[in-house]
mmCIF file with all atom_site columns, C-alpha atoms in Angstrom:
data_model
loop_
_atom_site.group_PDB
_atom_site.id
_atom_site.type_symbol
_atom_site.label_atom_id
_atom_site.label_alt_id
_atom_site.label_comp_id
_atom_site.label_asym_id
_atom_site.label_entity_id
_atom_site.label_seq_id
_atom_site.pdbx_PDB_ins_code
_atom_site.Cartn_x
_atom_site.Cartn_y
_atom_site.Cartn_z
_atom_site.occupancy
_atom_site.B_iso_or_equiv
_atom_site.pdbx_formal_charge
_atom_site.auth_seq_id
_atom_site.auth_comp_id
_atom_site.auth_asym_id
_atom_site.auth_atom_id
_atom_site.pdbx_PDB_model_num
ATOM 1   C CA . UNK A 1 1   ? 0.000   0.000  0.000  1.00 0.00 ? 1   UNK A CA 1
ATOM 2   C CA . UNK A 1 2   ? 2.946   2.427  0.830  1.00 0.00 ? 2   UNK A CA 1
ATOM 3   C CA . UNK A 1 3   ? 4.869   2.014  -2.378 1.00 0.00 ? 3   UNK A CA 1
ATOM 4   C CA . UNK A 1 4   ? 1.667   2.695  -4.125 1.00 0.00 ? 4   UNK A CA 1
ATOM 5   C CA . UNK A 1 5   ? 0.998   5.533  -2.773 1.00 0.00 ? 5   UNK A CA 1
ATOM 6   C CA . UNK A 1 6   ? 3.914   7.861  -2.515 1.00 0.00 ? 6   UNK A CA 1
ATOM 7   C CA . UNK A 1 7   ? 2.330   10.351 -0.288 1.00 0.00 ? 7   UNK A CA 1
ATOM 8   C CA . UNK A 1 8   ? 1.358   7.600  2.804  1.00 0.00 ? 8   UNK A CA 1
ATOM 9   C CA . UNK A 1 9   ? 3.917   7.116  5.349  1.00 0.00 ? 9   UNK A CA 1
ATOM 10  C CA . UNK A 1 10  ? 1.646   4.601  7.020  1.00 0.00 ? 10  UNK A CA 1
ATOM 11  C CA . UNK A 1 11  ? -1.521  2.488  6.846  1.00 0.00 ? 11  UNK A CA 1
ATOM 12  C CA . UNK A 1 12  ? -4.471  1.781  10.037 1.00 0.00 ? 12  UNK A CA 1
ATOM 13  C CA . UNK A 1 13  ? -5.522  -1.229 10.493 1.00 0.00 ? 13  UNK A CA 1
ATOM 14  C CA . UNK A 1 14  ? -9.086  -1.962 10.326 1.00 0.00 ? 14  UNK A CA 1
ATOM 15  C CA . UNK A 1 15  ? -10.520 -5.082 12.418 1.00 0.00 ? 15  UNK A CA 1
ATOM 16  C CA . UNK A 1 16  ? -13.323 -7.035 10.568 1.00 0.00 ? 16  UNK A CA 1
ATOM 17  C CA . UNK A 1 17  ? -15.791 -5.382 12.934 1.00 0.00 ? 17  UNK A CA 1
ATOM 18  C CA . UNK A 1 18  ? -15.530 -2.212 11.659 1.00 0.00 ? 18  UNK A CA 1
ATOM 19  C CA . UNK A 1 19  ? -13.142 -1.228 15.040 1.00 0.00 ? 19  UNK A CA 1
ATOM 20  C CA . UNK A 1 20  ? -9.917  0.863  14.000 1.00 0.00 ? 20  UNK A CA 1
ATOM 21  C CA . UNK A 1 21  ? -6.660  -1.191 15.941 1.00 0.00 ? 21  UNK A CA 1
ATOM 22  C CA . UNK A 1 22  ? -3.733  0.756  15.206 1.00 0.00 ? 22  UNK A CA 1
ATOM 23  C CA . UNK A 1 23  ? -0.753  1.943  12.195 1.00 0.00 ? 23  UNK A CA 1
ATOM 24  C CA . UNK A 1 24  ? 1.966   -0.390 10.991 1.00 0.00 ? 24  UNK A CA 1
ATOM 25  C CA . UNK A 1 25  ? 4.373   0.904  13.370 1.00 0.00 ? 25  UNK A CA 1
ATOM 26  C CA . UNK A 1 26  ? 2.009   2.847  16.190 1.00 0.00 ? 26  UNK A CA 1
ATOM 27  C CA . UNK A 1 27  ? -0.834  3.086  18.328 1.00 0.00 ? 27  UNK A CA 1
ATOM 28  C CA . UNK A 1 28  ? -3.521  5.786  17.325 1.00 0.00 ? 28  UNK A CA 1
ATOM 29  C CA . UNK A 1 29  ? -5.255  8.650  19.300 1.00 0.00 ? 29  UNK A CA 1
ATOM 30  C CA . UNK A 1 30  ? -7.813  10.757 18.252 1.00 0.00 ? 30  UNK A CA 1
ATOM 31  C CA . UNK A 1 31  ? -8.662  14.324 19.948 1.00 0.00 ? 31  UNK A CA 1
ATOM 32  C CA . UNK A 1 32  ? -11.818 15.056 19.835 1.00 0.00 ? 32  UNK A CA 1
ATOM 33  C CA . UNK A 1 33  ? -12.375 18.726 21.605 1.00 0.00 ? 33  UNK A CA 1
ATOM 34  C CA . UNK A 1 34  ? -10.183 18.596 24.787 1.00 0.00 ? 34  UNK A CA 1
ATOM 35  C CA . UNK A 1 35  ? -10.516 14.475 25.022 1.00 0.00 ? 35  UNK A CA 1
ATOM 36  C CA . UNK A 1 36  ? -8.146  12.087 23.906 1.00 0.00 ? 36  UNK A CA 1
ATOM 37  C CA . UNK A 1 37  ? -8.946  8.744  22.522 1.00 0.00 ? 37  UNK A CA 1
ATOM 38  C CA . UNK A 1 38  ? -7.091  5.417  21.952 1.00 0.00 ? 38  UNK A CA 1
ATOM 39  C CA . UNK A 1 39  ? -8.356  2.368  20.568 1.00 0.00 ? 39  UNK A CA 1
ATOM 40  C CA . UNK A 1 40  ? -9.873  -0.243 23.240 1.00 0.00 ? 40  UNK A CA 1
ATOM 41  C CA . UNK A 1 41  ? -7.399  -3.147 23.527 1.00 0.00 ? 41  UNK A CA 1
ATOM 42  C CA . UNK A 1 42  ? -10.701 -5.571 22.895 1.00 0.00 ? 42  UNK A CA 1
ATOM 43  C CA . UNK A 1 43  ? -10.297 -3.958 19.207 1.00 0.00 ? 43  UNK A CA 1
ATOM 44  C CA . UNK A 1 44  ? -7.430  -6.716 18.853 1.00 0.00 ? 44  UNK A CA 1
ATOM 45  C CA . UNK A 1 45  ? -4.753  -4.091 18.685 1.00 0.00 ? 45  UNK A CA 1
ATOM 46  C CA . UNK A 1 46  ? -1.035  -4.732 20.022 1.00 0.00 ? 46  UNK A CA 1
ATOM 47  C CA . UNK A 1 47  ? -1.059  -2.510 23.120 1.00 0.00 ? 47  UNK A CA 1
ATOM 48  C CA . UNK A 1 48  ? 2.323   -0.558 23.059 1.00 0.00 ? 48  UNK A CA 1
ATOM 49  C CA . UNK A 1 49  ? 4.225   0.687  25.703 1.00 0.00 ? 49  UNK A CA 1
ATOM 50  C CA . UNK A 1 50  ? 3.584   4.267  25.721 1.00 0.00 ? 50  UNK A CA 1
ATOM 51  C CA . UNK A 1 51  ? 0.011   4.051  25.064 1.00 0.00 ? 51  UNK A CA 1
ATOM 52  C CA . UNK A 1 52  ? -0.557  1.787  27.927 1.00 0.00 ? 52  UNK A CA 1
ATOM 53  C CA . UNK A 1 53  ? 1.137   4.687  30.037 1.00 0.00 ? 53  UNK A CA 1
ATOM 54  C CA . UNK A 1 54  ? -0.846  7.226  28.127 1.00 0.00 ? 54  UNK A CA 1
ATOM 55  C CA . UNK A 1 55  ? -4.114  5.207  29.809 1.00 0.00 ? 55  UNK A CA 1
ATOM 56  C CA . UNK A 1 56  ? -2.175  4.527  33.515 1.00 0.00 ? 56  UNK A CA 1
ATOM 57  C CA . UNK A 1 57  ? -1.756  8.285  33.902 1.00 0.00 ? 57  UNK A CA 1
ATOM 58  C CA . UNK A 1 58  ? -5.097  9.183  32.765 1.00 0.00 ? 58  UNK A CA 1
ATOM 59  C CA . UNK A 1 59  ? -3.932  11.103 29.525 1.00 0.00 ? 59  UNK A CA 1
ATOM 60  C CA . UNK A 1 60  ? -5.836  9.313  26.814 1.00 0.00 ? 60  UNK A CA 1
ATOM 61  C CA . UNK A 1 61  ? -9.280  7.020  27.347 1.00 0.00 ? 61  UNK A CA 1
ATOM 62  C CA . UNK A 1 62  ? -10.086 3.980  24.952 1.00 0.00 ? 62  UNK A CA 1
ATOM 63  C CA . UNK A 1 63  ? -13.337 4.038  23.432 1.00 0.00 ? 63  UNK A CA 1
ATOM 64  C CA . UNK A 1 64  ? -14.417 2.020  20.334 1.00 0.00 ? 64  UNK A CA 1
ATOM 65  C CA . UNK A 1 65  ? -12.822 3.781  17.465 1.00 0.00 ? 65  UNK A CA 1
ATOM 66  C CA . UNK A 1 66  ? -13.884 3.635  13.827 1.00 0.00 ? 66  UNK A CA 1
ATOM 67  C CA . UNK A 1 67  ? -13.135 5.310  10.567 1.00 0.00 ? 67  UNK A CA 1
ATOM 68  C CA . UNK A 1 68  ? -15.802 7.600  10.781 1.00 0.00 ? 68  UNK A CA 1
ATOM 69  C CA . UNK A 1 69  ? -14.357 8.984  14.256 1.00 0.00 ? 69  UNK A CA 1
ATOM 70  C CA . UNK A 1 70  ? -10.898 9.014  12.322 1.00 0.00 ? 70  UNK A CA 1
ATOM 71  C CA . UNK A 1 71  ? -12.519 11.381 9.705  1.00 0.00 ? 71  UNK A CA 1
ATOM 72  C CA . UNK A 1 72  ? -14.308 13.456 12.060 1.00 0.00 ? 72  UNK A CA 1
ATOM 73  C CA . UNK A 1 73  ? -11.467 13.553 14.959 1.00 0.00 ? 73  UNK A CA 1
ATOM 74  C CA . UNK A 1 74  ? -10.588 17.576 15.335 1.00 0.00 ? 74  UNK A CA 1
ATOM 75  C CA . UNK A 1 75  ? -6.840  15.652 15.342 1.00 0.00 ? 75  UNK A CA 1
ATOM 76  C CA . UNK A 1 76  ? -5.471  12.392 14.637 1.00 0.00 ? 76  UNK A CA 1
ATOM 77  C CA . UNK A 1 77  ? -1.746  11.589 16.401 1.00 0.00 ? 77  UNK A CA 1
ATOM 78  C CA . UNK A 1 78  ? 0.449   8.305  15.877 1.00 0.00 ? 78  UNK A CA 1
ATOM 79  C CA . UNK A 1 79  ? 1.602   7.694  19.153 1.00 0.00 ? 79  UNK A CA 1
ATOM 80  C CA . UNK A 1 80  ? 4.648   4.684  19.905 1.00 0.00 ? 80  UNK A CA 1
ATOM 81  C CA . UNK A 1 81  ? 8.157   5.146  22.464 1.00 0.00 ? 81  UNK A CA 1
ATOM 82  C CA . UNK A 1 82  ? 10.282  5.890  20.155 1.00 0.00 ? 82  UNK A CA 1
ATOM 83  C CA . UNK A 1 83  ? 8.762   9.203  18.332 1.00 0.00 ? 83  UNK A CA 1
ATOM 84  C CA . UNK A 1 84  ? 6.645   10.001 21.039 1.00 0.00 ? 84  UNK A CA 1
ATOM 85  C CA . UNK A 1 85  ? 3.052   11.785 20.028 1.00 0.00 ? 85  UNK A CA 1
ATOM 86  C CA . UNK A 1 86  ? 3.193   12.183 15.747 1.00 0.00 ? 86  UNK A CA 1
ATOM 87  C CA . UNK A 1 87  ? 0.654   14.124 14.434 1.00 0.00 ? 87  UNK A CA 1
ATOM 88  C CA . UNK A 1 88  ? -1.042  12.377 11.205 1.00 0.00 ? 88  UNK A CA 1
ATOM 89  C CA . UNK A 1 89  ? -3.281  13.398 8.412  1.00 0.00 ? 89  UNK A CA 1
ATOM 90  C CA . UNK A 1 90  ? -5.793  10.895 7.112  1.00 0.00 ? 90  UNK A CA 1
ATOM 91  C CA . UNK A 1 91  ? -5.157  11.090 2.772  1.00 0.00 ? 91  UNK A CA 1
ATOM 92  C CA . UNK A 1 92  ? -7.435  8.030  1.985  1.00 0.00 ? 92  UNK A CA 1
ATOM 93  C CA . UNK A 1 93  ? -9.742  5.361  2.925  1.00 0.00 ? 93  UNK A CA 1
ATOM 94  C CA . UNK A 1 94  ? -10.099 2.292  0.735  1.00 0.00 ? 94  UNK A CA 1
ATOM 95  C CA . UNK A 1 95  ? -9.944  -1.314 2.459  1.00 0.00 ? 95  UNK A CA 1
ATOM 96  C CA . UNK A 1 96  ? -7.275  0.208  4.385  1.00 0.00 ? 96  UNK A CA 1
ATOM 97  C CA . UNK A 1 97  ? -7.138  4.160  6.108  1.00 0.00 ? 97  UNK A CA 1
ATOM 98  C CA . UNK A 1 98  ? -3.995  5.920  5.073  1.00 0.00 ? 98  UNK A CA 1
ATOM 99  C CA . UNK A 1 99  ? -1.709  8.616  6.627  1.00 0.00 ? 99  UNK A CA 1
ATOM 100 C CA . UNK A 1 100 ? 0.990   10.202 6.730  1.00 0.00 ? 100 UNK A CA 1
ATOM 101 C CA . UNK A 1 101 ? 2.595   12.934 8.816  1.00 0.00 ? 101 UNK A CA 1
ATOM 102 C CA . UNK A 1 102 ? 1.179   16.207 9.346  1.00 0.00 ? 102 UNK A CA 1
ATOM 103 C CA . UNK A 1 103 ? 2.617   19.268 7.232  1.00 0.00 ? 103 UNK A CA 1
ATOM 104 C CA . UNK A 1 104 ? 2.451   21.358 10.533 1.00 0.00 ? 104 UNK A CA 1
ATOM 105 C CA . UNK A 1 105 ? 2.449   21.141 13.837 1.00 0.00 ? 105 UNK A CA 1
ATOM 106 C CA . UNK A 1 106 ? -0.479  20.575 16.463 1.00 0.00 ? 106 UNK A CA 1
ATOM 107 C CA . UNK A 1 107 ? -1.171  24.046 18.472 1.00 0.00 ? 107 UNK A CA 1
ATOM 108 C CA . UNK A 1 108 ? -3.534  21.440 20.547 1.00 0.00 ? 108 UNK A CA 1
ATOM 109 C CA . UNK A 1 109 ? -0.306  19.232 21.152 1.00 0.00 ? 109 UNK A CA 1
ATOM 110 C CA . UNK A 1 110 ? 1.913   21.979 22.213 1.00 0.00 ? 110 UNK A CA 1
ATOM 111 C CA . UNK A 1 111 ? -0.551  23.725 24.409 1.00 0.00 ? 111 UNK A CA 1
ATOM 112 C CA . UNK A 1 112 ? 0.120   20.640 26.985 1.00 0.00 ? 112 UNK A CA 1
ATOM 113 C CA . UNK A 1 113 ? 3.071   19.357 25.834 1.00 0.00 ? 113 UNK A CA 1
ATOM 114 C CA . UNK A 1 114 ? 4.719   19.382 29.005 1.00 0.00 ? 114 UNK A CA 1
ATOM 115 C CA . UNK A 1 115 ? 2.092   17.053 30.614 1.00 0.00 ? 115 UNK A CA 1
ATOM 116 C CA . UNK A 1 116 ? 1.797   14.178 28.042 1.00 0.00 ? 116 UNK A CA 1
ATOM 117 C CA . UNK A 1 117 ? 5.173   14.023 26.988 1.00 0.00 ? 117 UNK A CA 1
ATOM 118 C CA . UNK A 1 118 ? 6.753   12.665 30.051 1.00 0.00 ? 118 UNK A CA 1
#
């Protein structure tokens, strides 16, 4: 799907019940007004490190995710230890959901950068 489609960095996986699970290489949050939503492991995700201490410290909720709350999320972010929070732009939906990195930055994210970066 990447080498297809030259302006994807990533794809979102898609469960067969409609649920989104997470990207090839990250978990995925949504923001929806002030909130911040994760997939719910149920969804059949891999639960990765930093998103399970996203949850433990109260920064992000799960909720059943799907693409329609991907399209309509005020933000998406691509969240794993390594890059930390990555803010992503959906650019397709076919039988996959593809992203790729945000041309600029989140105001959202750096308004409270300090408290979910840790």
């Amino acid at each position: 799907a990447l080498s297809e489609n030259p302006d994807v960095d990533d794809v979102i996986f898609v469960s067969p019940r409609g649920e989104v699970t997470e990207s090839t290489r990250a978990n995925v949050v949504i923001r929806k007004g002030t909130r911040l939503f994760t997939p719910r492991a149920e969804s059949g995700l891999l639960k990765g490190t930093f998103r399970e201490k996203l949850i433990r410290e109260g920064k992000i909720e799960e909720a059943r995710l799907t693409v329609g709350d991907l399209l309509s999320a005020d933000e998406v972010f691509l969240v794993n230890s390594v890059r930390k929070w990555i803010p992503a732009v959906v650019v397709g939906v076919d039988s996959r959901v593809k992203a790729r990195q945000a041309d600029e930055e989140s105001p959202f994210l750096s308004s409270i950068q300090k408290t979910i970066e840790t």
